Every structure is written in C-alpha cells, then in structure tokens.
Coordinates of C-alpha atoms in Angstrom, one line a residue:
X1 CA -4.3 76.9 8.1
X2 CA -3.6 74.8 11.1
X3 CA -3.1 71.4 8.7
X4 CA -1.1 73.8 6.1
X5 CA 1.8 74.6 8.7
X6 CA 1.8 71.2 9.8
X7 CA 2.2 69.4 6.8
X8 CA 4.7 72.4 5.4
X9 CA 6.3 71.4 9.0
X10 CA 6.6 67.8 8.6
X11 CA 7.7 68.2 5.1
X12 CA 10.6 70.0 6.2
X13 CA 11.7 67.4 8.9
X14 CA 11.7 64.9 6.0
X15 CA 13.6 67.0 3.6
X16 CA 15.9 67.9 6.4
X17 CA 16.0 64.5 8.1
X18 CA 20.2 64.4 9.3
X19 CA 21.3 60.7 7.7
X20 CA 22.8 59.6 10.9
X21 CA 19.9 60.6 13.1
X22 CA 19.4 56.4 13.3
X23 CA 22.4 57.5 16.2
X24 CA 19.8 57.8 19.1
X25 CA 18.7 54.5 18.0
X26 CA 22.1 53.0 18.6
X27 CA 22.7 55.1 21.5
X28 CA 19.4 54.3 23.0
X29 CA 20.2 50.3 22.3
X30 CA 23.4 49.8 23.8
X31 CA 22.1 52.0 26.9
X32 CA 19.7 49.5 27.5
X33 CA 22.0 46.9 26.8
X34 CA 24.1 48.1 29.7
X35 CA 21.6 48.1 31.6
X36 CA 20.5 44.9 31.3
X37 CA 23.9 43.6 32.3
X38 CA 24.1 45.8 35.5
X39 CA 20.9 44.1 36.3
X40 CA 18.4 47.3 35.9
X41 CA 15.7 45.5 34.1
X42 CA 13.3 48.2 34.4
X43 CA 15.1 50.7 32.9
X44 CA 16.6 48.4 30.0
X45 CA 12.6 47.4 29.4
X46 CA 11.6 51.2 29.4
X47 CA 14.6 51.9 26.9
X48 CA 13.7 48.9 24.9
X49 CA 10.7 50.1 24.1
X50 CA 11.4 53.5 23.1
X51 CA 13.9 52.1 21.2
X52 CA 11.4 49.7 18.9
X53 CA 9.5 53.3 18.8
X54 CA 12.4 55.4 17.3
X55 CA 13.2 52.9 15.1
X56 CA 9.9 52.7 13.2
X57 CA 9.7 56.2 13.4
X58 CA 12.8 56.6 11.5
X59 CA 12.7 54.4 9.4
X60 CA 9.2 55.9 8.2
X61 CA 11.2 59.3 7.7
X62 CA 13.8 58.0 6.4
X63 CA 11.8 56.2 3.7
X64 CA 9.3 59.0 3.3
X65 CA 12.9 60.9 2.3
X66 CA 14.3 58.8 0.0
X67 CA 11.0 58.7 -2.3
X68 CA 10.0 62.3 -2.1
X69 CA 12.9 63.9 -2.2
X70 CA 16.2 61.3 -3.5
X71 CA 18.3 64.2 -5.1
X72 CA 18.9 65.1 -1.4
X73 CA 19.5 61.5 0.0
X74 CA 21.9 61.2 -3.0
X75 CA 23.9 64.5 -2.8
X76 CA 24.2 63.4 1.3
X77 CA 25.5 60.0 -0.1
X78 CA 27.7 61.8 -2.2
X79 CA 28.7 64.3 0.3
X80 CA 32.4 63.1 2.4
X81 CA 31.2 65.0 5.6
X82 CA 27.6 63.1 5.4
X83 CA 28.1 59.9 4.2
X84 CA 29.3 57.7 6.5
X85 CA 26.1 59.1 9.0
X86 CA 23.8 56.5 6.7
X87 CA 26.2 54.1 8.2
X88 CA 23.8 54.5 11.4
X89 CA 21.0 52.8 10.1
X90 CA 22.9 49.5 10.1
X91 CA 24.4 49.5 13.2
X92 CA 20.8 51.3 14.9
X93 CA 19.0 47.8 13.0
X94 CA 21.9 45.3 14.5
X95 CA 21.9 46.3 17.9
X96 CA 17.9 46.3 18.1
X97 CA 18.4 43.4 16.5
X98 CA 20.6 42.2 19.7
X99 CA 18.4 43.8 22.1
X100 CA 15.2 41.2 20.8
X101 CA 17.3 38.2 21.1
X102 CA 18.6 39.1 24.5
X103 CA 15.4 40.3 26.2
X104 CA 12.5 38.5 24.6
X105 CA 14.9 36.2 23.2
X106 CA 12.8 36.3 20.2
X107 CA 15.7 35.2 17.7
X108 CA 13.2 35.4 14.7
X109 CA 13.0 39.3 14.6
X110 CA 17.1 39.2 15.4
X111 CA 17.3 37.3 12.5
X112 CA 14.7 39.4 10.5
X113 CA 17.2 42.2 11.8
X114 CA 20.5 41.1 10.7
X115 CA 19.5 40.4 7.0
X116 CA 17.9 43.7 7.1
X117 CA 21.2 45.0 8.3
X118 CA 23.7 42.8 6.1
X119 CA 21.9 44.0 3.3
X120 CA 21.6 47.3 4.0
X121 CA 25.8 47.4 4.7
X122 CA 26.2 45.8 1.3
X123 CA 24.1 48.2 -0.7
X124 CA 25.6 51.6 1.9
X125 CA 29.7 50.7 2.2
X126 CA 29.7 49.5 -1.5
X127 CA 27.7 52.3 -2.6
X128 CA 29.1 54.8 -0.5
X129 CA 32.7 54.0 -1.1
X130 CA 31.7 53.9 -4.9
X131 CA 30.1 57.7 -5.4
X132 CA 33.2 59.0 -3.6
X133 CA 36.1 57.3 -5.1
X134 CA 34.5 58.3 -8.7
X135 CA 34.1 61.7 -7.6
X136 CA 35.3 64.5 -9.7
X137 CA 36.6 66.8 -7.1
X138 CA 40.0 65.5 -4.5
X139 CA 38.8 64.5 -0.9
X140 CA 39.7 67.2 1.9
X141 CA 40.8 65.7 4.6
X142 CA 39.5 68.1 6.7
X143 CA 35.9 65.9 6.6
X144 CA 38.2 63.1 8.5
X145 CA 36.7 63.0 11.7
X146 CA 35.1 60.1 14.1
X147 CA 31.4 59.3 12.1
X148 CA 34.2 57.8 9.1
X149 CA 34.7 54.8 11.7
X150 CA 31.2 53.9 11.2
X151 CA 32.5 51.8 8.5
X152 CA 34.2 49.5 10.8
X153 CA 30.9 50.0 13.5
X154 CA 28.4 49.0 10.6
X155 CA 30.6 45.7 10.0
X156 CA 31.1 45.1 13.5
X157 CA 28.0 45.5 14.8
X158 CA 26.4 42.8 12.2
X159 CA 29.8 41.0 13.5
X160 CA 28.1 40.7 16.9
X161 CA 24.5 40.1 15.9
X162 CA 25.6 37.1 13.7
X163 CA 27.5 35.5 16.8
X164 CA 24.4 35.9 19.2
X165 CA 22.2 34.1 16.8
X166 CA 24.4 31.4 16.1
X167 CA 23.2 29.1 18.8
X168 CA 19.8 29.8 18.0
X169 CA 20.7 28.3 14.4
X170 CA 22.0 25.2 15.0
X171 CA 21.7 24.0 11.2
X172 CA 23.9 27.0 10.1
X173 CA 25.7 27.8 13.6
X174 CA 29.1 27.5 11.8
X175 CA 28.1 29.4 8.9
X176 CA 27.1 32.4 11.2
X177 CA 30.2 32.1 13.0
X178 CA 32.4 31.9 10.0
X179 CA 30.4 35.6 9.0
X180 CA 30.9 36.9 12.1
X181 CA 34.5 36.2 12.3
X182 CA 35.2 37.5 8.8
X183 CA 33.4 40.7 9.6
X184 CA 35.0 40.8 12.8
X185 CA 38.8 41.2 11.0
X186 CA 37.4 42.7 8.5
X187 CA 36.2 45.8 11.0
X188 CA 39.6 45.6 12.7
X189 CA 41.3 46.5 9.7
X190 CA 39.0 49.1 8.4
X191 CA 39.4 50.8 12.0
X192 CA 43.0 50.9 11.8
X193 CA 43.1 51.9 8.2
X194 CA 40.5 54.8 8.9
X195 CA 41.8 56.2 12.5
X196 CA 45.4 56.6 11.4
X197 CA 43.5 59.1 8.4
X198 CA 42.2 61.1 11.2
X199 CA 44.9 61.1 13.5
X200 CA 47.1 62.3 10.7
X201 CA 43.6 64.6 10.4
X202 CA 43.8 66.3 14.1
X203 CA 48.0 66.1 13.9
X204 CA 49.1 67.7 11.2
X205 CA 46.5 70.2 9.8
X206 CA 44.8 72.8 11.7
X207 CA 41.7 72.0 14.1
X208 CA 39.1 74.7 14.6
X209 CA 36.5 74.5 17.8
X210 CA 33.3 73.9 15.6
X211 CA 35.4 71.2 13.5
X212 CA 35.8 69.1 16.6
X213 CA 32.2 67.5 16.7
X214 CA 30.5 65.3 18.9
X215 CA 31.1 61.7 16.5
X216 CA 34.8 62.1 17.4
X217 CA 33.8 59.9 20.4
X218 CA 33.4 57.1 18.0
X219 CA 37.2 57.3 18.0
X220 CA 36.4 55.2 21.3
X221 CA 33.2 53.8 20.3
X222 CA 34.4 51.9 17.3
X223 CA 37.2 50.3 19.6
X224 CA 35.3 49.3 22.1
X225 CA 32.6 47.4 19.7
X226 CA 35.6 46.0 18.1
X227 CA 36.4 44.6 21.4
X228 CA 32.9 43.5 22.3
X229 CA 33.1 41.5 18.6
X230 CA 36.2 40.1 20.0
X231 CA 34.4 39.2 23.2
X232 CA 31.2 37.5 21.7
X233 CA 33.5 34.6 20.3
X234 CA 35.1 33.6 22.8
X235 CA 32.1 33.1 25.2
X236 CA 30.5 30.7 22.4
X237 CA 32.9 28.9 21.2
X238 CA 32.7 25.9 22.9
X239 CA 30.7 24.0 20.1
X240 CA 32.9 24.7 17.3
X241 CA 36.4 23.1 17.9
X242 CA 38.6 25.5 14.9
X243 CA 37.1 28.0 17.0
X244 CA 39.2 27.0 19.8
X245 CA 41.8 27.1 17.8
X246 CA 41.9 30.9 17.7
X247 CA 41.0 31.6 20.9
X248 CA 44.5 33.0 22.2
X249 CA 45.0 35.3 19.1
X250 CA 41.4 36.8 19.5
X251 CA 41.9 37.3 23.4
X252 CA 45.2 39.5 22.4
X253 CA 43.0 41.4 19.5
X254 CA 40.7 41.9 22.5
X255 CA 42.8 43.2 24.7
X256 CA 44.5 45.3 22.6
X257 CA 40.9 47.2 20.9
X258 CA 39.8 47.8 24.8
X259 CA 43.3 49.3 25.1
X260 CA 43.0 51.3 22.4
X261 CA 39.7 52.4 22.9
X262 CA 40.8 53.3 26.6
X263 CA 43.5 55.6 25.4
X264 CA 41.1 58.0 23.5
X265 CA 39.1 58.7 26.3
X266 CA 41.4 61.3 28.0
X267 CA 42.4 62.5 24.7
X268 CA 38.8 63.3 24.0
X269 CA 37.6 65.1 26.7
X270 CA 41.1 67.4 26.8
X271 CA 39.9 68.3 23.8
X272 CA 36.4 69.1 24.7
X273 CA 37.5 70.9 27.2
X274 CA 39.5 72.7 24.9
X275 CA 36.6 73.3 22.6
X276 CA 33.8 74.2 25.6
X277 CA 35.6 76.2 27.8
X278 CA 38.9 77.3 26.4
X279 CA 37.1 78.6 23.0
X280 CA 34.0 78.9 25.1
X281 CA 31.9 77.1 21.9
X282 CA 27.9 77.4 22.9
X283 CA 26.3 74.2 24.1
X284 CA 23.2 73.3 22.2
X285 CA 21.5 70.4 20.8
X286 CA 22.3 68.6 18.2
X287 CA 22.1 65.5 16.5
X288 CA 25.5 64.6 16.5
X289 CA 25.4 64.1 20.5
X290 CA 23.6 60.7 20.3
X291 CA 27.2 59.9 18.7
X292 CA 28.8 60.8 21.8
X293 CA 26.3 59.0 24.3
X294 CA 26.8 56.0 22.1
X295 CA 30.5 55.1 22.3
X296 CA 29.8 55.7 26.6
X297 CA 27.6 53.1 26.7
X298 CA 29.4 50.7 23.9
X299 CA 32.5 51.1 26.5
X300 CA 30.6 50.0 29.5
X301 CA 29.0 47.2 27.4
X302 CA 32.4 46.1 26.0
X303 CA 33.9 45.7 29.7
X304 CA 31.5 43.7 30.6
X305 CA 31.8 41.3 28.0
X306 CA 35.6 41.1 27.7
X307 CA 35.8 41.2 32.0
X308 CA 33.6 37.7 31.3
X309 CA 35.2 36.4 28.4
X310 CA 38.9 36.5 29.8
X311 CA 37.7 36.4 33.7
X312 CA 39.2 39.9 34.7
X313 CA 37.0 40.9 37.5
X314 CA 38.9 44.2 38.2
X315 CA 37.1 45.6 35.3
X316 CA 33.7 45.5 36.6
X317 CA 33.5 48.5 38.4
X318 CA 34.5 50.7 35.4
X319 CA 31.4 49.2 33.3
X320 CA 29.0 50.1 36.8
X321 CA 30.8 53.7 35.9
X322 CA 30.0 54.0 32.5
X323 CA 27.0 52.7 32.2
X324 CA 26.4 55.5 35.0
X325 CA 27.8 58.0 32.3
X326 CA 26.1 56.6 29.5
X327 CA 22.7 57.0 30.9
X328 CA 23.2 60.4 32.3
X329 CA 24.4 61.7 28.9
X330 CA 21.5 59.7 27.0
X331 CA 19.1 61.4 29.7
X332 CA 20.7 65.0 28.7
X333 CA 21.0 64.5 25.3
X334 CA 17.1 63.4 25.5
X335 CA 16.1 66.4 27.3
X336 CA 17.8 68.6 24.4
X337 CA 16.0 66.4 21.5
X338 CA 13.1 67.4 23.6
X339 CA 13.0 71.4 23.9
X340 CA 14.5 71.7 20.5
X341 CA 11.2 70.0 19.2
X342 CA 8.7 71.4 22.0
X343 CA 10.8 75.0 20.9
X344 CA 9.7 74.4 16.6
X345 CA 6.4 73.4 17.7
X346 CA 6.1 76.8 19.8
X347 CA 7.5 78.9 17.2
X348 CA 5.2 77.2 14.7
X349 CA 2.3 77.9 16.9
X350 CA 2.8 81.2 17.4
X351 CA 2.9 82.1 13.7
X352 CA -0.4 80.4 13.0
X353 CA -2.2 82.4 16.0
X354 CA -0.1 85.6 14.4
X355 CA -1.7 84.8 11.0
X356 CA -4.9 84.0 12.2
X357 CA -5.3 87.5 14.0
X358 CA -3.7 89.3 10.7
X359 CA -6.6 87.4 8.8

C-alpha cells in the first residue's frame, strides 16, 4: 500500500512538474555567484552543491515528464501563460554552467553546459515562438507579465557563459566572443521589444492582485543580466583589438540596462505592497517565488561586475545589500519549498495509516 501511494505520489509530481520550476536552479546559482564575489566561499561552496543537486533532480523530472506524459509538456508549450517558464531550463544550465568555470574552474563541464544550453534555446525560443504565432485563438495580453522576458534571460545568459569561456578556448576565443556579442544585442532588443508589451500590459488594462505574480521581478532581473552581458565584455577584451573598438558604446548599453533595471525596483515593491497588504492577498509558497529571489541576486551580481568593468566604486555597497537580500529571500523561499513538501508527505502519510486501520 505503502509503495502504491508513493509511486501514485511521485507520478503526480511528474505530471504536475511547473515548466519553470528549473527557477530555484537559477536563483540558487546566481546566489552563490554573489557570494562568491562578496568573498563568502563557504556559503557559495554549500549553494554550489545544492545547486549541481537540483539540477540533476530536475532534469530527471523533467525528462521523466516529457516521455510519460508529452501531451501535457506540449499543451504547456502551447499555453502563453506557461511557455516562456521552459525558458528556465536554459538559463538554470548557463549559470551552472558559469558557476563550474568560476569555482572549480573546470571549463570542460562549462563548455558541456553551454552547448547543452545553446541547443536547448534553439529548439525552446524557435519552437515556442512557432506553436504560438500558428495558434488558432488571438493572444490575451493579459498573460504579459515578467516570466515573457525570459526570452531575452535565456539568450543572455548563454551571452555570458560564452564570454567566460572564451579564454579558456584560445583556438576559437573570437568565435565565442563574436556569439556572445550577437546574443548580447540580440537580448537587448528582445527586452525592449517584450517590456514595452507589458508595460502597455500593467498601464492600460486592468491589474487584479492574484495577476501580479512573483516573475514580474524579472522586469528587473532581465535588465540587470543584460547589464552583467554588457559587463563580461568589457573586462576581457583586451586580446581582441575590434573588441576595443566597441568598448565606449557597450559601457553606455551598460549603463543604461543597470539604469533601467534600477528603476523597476521601487515600482515593484509599490506594487507588492499593493497586492500584500492593501488587497491583503495570502502569502504562501509557490513556485513562482524562486523568480523573485532570482532577479535579487542577478542585481547584486550585476553591480559588481559593471562597478569593475567601468571602475565605479560607489556601487559596491549596494551589491553587499543585495546579495544580503538575495540570500535572505532564497533562505525564505527554501524554507516554503520545504513545509509545502514535508506538509504532502504528512497528508500522504496519514491516509495510508487511515487506510491501513480501515483495512
């Protein structure tokens, strides 16, 4: 009986498995990441492994859900309000991908990484983009909210990988910086293209508490890892002399993401406050958070790298204070993710001893 309600249990998580739940791996990464730069090793070590942990353990579920039951992967695919969630598992695989080659610096499984995640973008933005500009019914624009700018994360984020390993390549160096770049513009556009959608979204048609969900934070996040794209370049681009070329315009595009990004942040949390404690909407765990802890920590990581990158020491304090906030709300969000599961596995417990006496 025991085995029955486990394996019933597990099948549900599969079937059930939320496409952008590869979030906590991002959020997880770029947490450590932060870290790492504010010179906690041991915590950045401790969130490195956990990370490699909820990666594989995703990545089973994930697959396990795709083979056994694909009508569901599809209709999520399909679906406007899911779709761009899949988006996660690129960006999760990049920044594990950066976290290899800048703590073990063990640039083979980066570079195992980023193919995994190039392809992966190819076969999810083409794909994705495909099944709903075919679709029969008209896009409500009502589904516009922050996980849409995962388009411009995913191509970031492989943006940033690419320019880390560069080095490490030396035979291809300019090849991968050539990708990078491209990917890099490429993401700026497809930020700017996709956020005026959703600030038309939250200006001119009505916004209801539950509508204003956690990934709106990547209305931050998605600027500030278009800034830390920005950054990468310009702290490597001594070897490559057209890359020196450039170097004034992408300092400007720099600037002007992390000013961007720095602007939503009040915006945001008005509005959370305005959802919370104005309409009093409950508190509870949910997936969607690790979108929220996510764009903290890209912010503090972004800082950092632009503060070096253009020599701006006045910034450092504000990644020490976000890195602060980025591992508090990662610590929260865990401890959620943790009594929701301890709370299914009660319930299910219960209703095997209640069957078992009934027997």
């Amino acid at each position: 009986m025991r085995m029955v309600k486990a394996g019933r249990l597990i099948a549900q998580c599969i079937k059930e498995l939320f496409p952008g739940y590869f979030a906590l791996v991002m959020a997880t990464g770029i947490v450590s990441i932060s870290a790492h730069l504010q010179e906690e090793q041991a915590v950045a070590g401790l969130l490195f492994l956990l990370n490699q942990a909820a990666y594989i353990a995703l990545s089973v579920l994930s697959l396990a859900r795709c083979i056994v039951y694909p009508s569901r992967a599809i209709a999520d695919l399909t679906n406007p309000a899911l779709a761009p969630a899949f988006l996660t598992t690129v960006a999760g695989t990049d920044i594990l991908g950066v976290q290899f080659a800048l703590f073990d610096q063990n640039y083979e499984m980066g570079f195992a990484l980023w193919i995994t995640g190039f392809f992966l973008w190819i076969v999810l933005i083409y794909g994705m983009l495909t099944a709903l500009v075919i679709r029969e019914s008209a896009l409500n624009l009502t589904v516009m909210n922050g996980s849409w700018l995962m388009v411009a994360v995913a191509t970031q984020s492989v943006a940033v990988l690419a320019m880390m390993l560069a080095p490490w390549l030396a035979a291809r160096q300019e090849v991968l910086v050539f990708s990078s770049l491209t990917l890099y513009l490429l993401g700026c556009v497809l930020y700017f293209l996709i956020i005026l959608l959703i600030i038309y979204r939250l200006i001119l048609l009505p916004l209801e508490p539950e509508e204003f969900v956690p990934s709106y934070w990547i209305n931050m996040g998605a600027a500030a890892i278009t800034t830390l794209a920005g950054a990468t370049p310009i702290l490597h681009s001594s070897n490559i002399p057209w890359l020196q070329n450039i170097i004034p315009f992408l300092k400007g595009m720099t600037l002007l993401s992390w000013a961007f990004g720095t602007w939503w942040i009040p915006f945001i949390i008005i509005l959370s406050f305005w959802r919370y404690v104005y309409k009093g909407f409950p508190i509870a765990y949910d997936a969607g958070y690790w979108s929220m802890v996510f764009p903290l920590g890209m912010y503090s990581t972004c800082t950092y790298e632009m503060a070096a990158a253009m020599e701006i020491s006045i910034l450092r304090p504000v990644h020490w204070f976000f890195y602060c906030a980025s591992l508090s709300a990662w610590i929260v969000v865990l401890a959620g993710f943790i009594r929701r599961i301890a709370a299914t596995m009660a319930r299910e417990f219960l209703t095997v001893l209640i069957v078992l006496n009934l027997l």
